[in-house]
């Protein structure tokens, strides 16, 4: 890529115009199977109950229509890797021809279930920046075809970027890459960045949010068993029962409590094990390689997932460290790329973004971040604090919130409320002060970094050329304290994830930051 | 309804006091005066020059000047529009809208908002008034319900009336925009205020839209779309139509050079 394009005006590729290609023949089978799977309930019902009459005909008809439709789809779907775009052609009666320019393609993801792997095929998902759903979904392509497509898309795109002033300056070099890049995962230029051993996967299972989600599910389950009602009921009796606590512990009621405790412990263990199993299933054989400016990873025990994330498409880098992480000296790195935003239902949509580096050693984090962006780092950052008085405001706000939320409890707990307050208030103050101290931003030569969180610490960073809208906000309270908050919007800043939103800054700081960041954003070019 | 735009003396009142919004044609007149014969061949070059000129002070010595503007948005808009060297073609030049000054909305924003507010009010309050009337005539479901209903109706109507008559003025007074070499800056909000800066090179596309009432009054809404997530679109309602078109043209004029 680094060689200058020698040919200024090459003849258009039309001589070597790529032909239309079909999906892999096994798509017929896979699509038929998934179609049958959709009809599984009526089919099972049919074979269980065996109703007479015309049922067989109806069901057979539906299945036949489904099969016919799938076959039709297979024989009418074709794609072509044209000069500068991918063209997907669908349909015979209602035709659609979608043109996806290579320069717009964000990532190419592959999903392979075990059967797909047996036949060496994969579901291919091609994403662009806009829209919630993948731009093109090709079910299924042979791995060779996928690799050819990948090589074509990414080589072509980077040569576009390289020779953007020469629209037809695609060099012969790119062509040769096409040939050799057929199995780029084992390419000589590809460099291994991160490989996860089973031990790491166990740690990943322990740190995954999934574990906490399961605990939450467990709490919900307890709720079903009315245990909380019992606990609340008992609060009234506790004062009476304190004197006979010993007898209770040895009596029948105590056995009930112990049973619950044992249940909790067993359930927690099961859920932790489940989390570990989930991590192993999902991330077995995790391998992240960098070839040129593309990051590629593959993982999965049964269903294999593989994705390509071009480095220059990374909009936001987020480093997350929960207390479990800290205990194991590990860290999770996530990236946001534009595309597939909002499609939260589909697990695999955000897969490549969420899990680009699911668990890495704390001491390796800087070298790994550098693989994502040349300047990205989490150490030696000149953190700027919040405005003076920010801690007081945070504490005050949280105390008010605590009082409002806990006020109804006073009717339930009576004088125990004071005990609760004596417990909660110092906690709230401590947490508020710590979180104010922990929050900070840094304005570097290449972008903006923001950190926050006490128990779960996050550091997010974005580059000037990825900033979209810079916003300064004030509430009436902010203005009274001469503070403001700064928000830097990026493409693909998932609403639920950590983003660059710095509260409680001095108003003048926010104003100068806003001007400076937006000026630098304007000066830099944004290529998604 | 038709009298409103003609009712010019009523116009300055919304902004009140020191704000004193210019009549909508003020800028237009100024720029028309400063217009010289523009050669369309040099059009693009000149607009670039204007950008470069304004960029120097804004990048180097930004902070002090604009921070004070931020602290006192009301005063800031009294600054004179447009340096005259920005050559104009027609009444308003595309590059001329990028004057790096804080502008208030077109004052016709207030009557338009009031009219649409009153329409909403009518739709909400009149039918409920008659429902309450019928209910109190038949004494159904009970006296207390009727009393509660009427007081609720009064409170809501008064609130809506306040929103329509007074809040529109407040929001007019607190909405400003600035177009400069960076892009567009939009200041909004009465209690919860925000200043959003959209760099020009990040703008994906723009819309200029007009509702029926807005069309009658000659104002419009400019919507700027970016690839951002939270601010995927930034709206500015209450711009004079021609001006909105020019701002749009200015904002998207740089897009082809970005090659996204």
Coordinates of C-alpha atoms in Angstrom, one line a residue, chain A residues 173-455:
Chain A
X173 CA -0.7 -4.2 -5.8
X174 CA -4.2 -4.4 -4.4
X175 CA -5.0 -7.1 -7.0
X176 CA -2.1 -9.2 -5.8
X177 CA -3.2 -8.8 -2.2
X178 CA -6.5 -10.2 -3.4
X179 CA -4.8 -13.4 -4.5
X180 CA -2.6 -13.9 -1.4
X181 CA -5.2 -12.6 1.0
X182 CA -7.5 -15.6 0.5
X183 CA -6.7 -16.8 4.0
X184 CA -5.7 -13.6 5.7
X185 CA -6.0 -15.0 9.2
X186 CA -2.9 -16.9 8.5
X187 CA -1.4 -14.2 6.5
X188 CA 2.3 -13.4 7.0
X189 CA 1.5 -9.8 7.5
X190 CA -1.0 -10.6 10.2
X191 CA 0.4 -10.1 13.7
X192 CA -1.1 -11.8 16.7
X193 CA -2.2 -9.3 19.4
X194 CA -4.3 -11.2 21.9
X195 CA -4.9 -14.9 22.5
X196 CA -7.0 -16.0 25.4
X197 CA -6.2 -19.1 27.3
X198 CA -8.8 -21.1 29.2
X199 CA -7.7 -19.6 32.4
X200 CA -8.4 -16.1 31.1
X201 CA -11.8 -17.3 29.9
X202 CA -12.6 -18.4 33.4
X203 CA -11.7 -15.0 34.6
X204 CA -13.7 -13.5 31.9
X205 CA -16.7 -15.5 33.1
X206 CA -16.2 -14.3 36.6
X207 CA -16.0 -10.7 35.5
X208 CA -18.8 -10.7 33.0
X209 CA -21.8 -8.7 33.7
X210 CA -23.8 -11.7 32.8
X211 CA -22.9 -13.1 36.3
X212 CA -24.5 -10.0 37.9
X213 CA -27.4 -10.3 35.6
X214 CA -27.9 -13.8 36.8
X215 CA -27.6 -12.7 40.4
X216 CA -30.3 -10.2 39.7
X217 CA -32.4 -13.0 38.2
X218 CA -31.8 -14.9 41.4
X219 CA -32.9 -12.0 43.5
X220 CA -36.0 -11.9 41.4
X221 CA -36.5 -15.6 42.1
X222 CA -36.2 -15.0 45.8
X223 CA -38.8 -12.4 45.5
X224 CA -41.1 -15.1 44.1
X225 CA -40.5 -17.1 47.3
X226 CA -41.7 -14.1 49.4
X227 CA -38.4 -14.1 51.3
X228 CA -38.3 -10.4 51.3
X229 CA -41.7 -10.1 52.7
X230 CA -40.7 -12.4 55.4
X231 CA -37.6 -10.4 56.2
X232 CA -39.6 -7.2 56.3
X233 CA -42.3 -8.8 58.4
X234 CA -39.6 -9.9 60.8
X235 CA -38.2 -6.4 61.3
X236 CA -41.0 -5.6 63.6
X237 CA -40.5 -8.8 65.5
X238 CA -36.8 -8.5 65.7
X239 CA -36.8 -6.3 68.8
X240 CA -38.8 -8.9 70.6
X241 CA -36.9 -11.8 69.2
X242 CA -33.4 -10.4 70.1
X243 CA -33.8 -11.9 73.5
X244 CA -34.6 -15.3 72.2
X245 CA -32.2 -15.1 69.3
X246 CA -30.3 -18.1 70.5
X247 CA -33.3 -20.3 70.8
X248 CA -34.4 -19.2 67.3
X249 CA -31.1 -20.2 65.9
X250 CA -31.4 -23.6 67.3
X251 CA -35.1 -23.9 66.6
X252 CA -37.1 -24.6 63.5
X253 CA -37.3 -21.0 62.2
X254 CA -33.5 -20.9 62.2
X255 CA -33.4 -24.0 60.0
X256 CA -35.5 -22.1 57.5
X257 CA -32.9 -19.2 57.4
X258 CA -30.0 -21.6 57.0
X259 CA -31.8 -23.3 54.2
X260 CA -32.1 -20.0 52.4
X261 CA -28.5 -19.2 53.0
X262 CA -27.3 -22.5 51.6
X263 CA -29.7 -22.0 48.7
X264 CA -28.2 -18.6 48.0
X265 CA -24.6 -20.0 48.1
X266 CA -25.4 -22.9 45.9
X267 CA -27.3 -20.7 43.4
X268 CA -24.4 -18.2 43.3
X269 CA -21.9 -21.0 42.6
X270 CA -24.1 -22.3 39.9
X271 CA -24.5 -18.9 38.3
X272 CA -20.8 -18.3 38.4
X273 CA -20.2 -21.7 36.8
X274 CA -22.8 -20.8 34.2
X275 CA -21.0 -17.5 33.5
X276 CA -17.7 -19.4 33.0
X277 CA -19.4 -21.9 30.7
X278 CA -20.9 -19.0 28.8
X279 CA -17.5 -17.4 28.5
X280 CA -15.9 -20.6 27.3
X281 CA -18.6 -21.3 24.8
X282 CA -18.5 -17.8 23.4
X283 CA -14.8 -17.1 23.5
X284 CA -13.0 -20.4 23.1
X285 CA -10.0 -20.0 20.9
X286 CA -10.2 -16.2 21.0
X287 CA -7.6 -14.8 18.7
X288 CA -7.1 -11.2 17.8
X289 CA -4.7 -10.4 15.0
X290 CA -3.8 -7.2 13.3
X291 CA -3.1 -7.2 9.6
X292 CA -2.2 -3.8 8.3
X293 CA -4.9 -1.4 9.7
X294 CA -7.5 -4.1 10.2
X295 CA -8.1 -5.9 13.5
X296 CA -9.6 -9.3 13.1
X297 CA -10.8 -11.7 15.7
X298 CA -12.2 -15.2 15.8
X299 CA -13.7 -17.0 18.7
X300 CA -16.4 -19.5 19.8
X301 CA -16.5 -23.1 20.7
X302 CA -19.6 -24.3 18.9
X303 CA -20.7 -21.3 16.9
X304 CA -17.7 -19.4 15.6
X305 CA -17.8 -15.7 15.2
X306 CA -15.2 -13.7 13.3
X307 CA -15.1 -10.1 12.6
X308 CA -13.0 -7.4 11.0
X309 CA -12.8 -4.0 12.6
X310 CA -10.8 -1.5 10.6
X311 CA -8.7 0.6 13.0
X312 CA -9.7 3.9 11.5
X313 CA -13.3 3.1 12.0
X314 CA -13.0 3.1 15.8
X315 CA -14.9 6.0 17.2
X316 CA -14.5 5.6 20.9
X317 CA -12.3 3.4 23.0
X318 CA -13.6 2.4 26.5
X319 CA -11.6 0.7 29.2
X320 CA -13.6 -0.9 32.0
X321 CA -12.4 -2.2 35.3
X322 CA -14.9 -3.5 37.8
X323 CA -13.8 -4.4 41.4
X324 CA -13.7 -8.1 40.2
X325 CA -11.4 -7.0 37.5
X326 CA -9.2 -5.2 39.9
X327 CA -9.0 -8.1 42.2
X328 CA -7.7 -10.2 39.3
X329 CA -5.7 -7.4 37.8
X330 CA -7.5 -7.6 34.5
X331 CA -9.3 -5.1 32.3
X332 CA -11.9 -5.1 29.5
X333 CA -11.4 -2.9 26.4
X334 CA -14.3 -2.1 24.2
X335 CA -14.6 0.0 21.1
X336 CA -17.5 1.7 19.4
X337 CA -17.7 1.7 15.7
X338 CA -20.3 3.4 13.7
X339 CA -22.9 1.0 12.5
X340 CA -25.4 -1.5 13.9
X341 CA -26.3 1.1 16.5
X342 CA -29.7 0.6 18.1
X343 CA -29.9 -3.0 17.2
X344 CA -29.7 -4.1 20.7
X345 CA -31.8 -7.2 20.4
X346 CA -29.3 -8.9 18.2
X347 CA -26.5 -10.3 20.3
X348 CA -24.1 -10.6 17.5
X349 CA -24.7 -7.0 16.2
X350 CA -22.5 -5.5 18.9
X351 CA -20.3 -8.4 19.3
X352 CA -17.2 -7.1 17.6
X353 CA -17.5 -3.8 19.4
X354 CA -18.1 -5.1 22.9
X355 CA -15.7 -7.9 22.9
X356 CA -12.7 -6.8 20.9
X357 CA -10.5 -7.4 23.9
X358 CA -12.8 -9.1 26.5
X359 CA -10.2 -9.5 29.1
X360 CA -6.6 -8.4 29.2
X361 CA -3.9 -8.1 31.8
X362 CA -3.7 -4.8 33.5
X363 CA 0.0 -4.3 32.7
X364 CA -0.5 -5.0 29.0
X365 CA -3.3 -2.5 28.6
X366 CA -1.2 0.3 27.1
X367 CA 0.5 -1.7 24.5
X368 CA -2.9 -3.2 23.5
X369 CA -4.6 0.2 23.4
X370 CA -1.8 1.3 21.0
X371 CA -3.0 -1.4 18.6
X372 CA -6.4 0.3 18.6
X373 CA -5.1 3.9 18.2
X374 CA -1.6 5.1 18.0
X375 CA -1.9 7.4 20.9
X376 CA -4.4 5.7 23.1
X377 CA -3.2 5.1 26.7
X378 CA -4.5 5.0 30.2
X379 CA -1.3 5.8 32.0
X380 CA 0.7 9.0 32.4
X381 CA -2.4 11.0 31.7
X382 CA -2.6 14.6 33.1
X383 CA -6.0 14.2 34.7
X384 CA -7.8 17.5 35.2
X385 CA -10.2 17.5 38.2
X386 CA -13.8 18.7 38.4
X387 CA -14.7 22.1 39.6
X388 CA -14.2 22.9 43.2
X389 CA -17.4 22.1 45.1
X390 CA -18.3 19.3 42.8
X391 CA -17.9 16.7 45.5
X392 CA -20.3 18.7 47.7
X393 CA -22.8 18.9 45.0
X394 CA -22.6 15.2 44.2
X395 CA -23.0 14.3 47.9
X396 CA -25.9 16.7 48.4
X397 CA -27.7 15.4 45.4
X398 CA -27.3 11.8 46.4
X399 CA -28.3 12.5 50.0
X400 CA -31.5 14.1 48.9
X401 CA -32.1 11.2 46.5
X402 CA -31.4 8.7 49.3
X403 CA -33.9 10.5 51.6
X404 CA -36.6 10.6 49.0
X405 CA -36.1 7.0 48.1
X406 CA -35.9 5.8 51.7
X407 CA -38.7 7.9 53.1
X408 CA -41.4 5.4 52.4
X409 CA -39.3 2.8 54.2
X410 CA -39.8 4.8 57.4
X411 CA -43.4 3.5 57.6
X412 CA -42.2 0.0 57.3
X413 CA -39.2 0.1 59.5
X414 CA -40.2 2.5 62.2
X415 CA -37.3 3.4 64.4
X416 CA -35.0 1.1 62.4
X417 CA -35.0 3.9 59.9
X418 CA -32.5 5.7 62.0
X419 CA -30.2 2.7 62.0
X420 CA -30.5 2.5 58.2
X421 CA -29.8 6.2 57.9
X422 CA -26.7 5.9 60.2
X423 CA -25.5 3.1 57.8
X424 CA -26.5 4.7 54.5
X425 CA -25.5 8.4 55.0
X426 CA -21.8 7.8 55.6
X427 CA -21.8 5.3 52.7
X428 CA -23.4 7.9 50.4
X429 CA -21.0 10.6 51.5
X430 CA -18.0 8.4 51.1
X431 CA -19.1 7.2 47.7
X432 CA -19.9 10.7 46.5
X433 CA -16.6 12.1 47.6
X434 CA -14.7 9.2 46.0
X435 CA -16.6 9.5 42.7
X436 CA -16.0 13.2 42.5
X437 CA -12.3 12.6 43.1
X438 CA -12.3 9.8 40.6
X439 CA -13.9 11.7 37.8
X440 CA -11.7 13.7 35.6
X441 CA -10.9 14.5 32.1
X442 CA -7.8 15.0 30.0
X443 CA -7.4 17.0 26.9
X444 CA -4.5 15.7 24.9
X445 CA -2.9 16.5 21.6
X446 CA -5.1 13.9 19.8
X447 CA -8.4 13.8 21.6
X448 CA -10.3 13.8 24.8
X449 CA -10.3 11.3 27.7
X450 CA -12.8 11.0 30.5
X451 CA -12.8 8.7 33.5
X452 CA -15.4 8.0 36.1
X453 CA -16.7 5.4 38.5
X454 CA -15.7 4.1 41.9
X455 CA -16.6 0.4 42.0

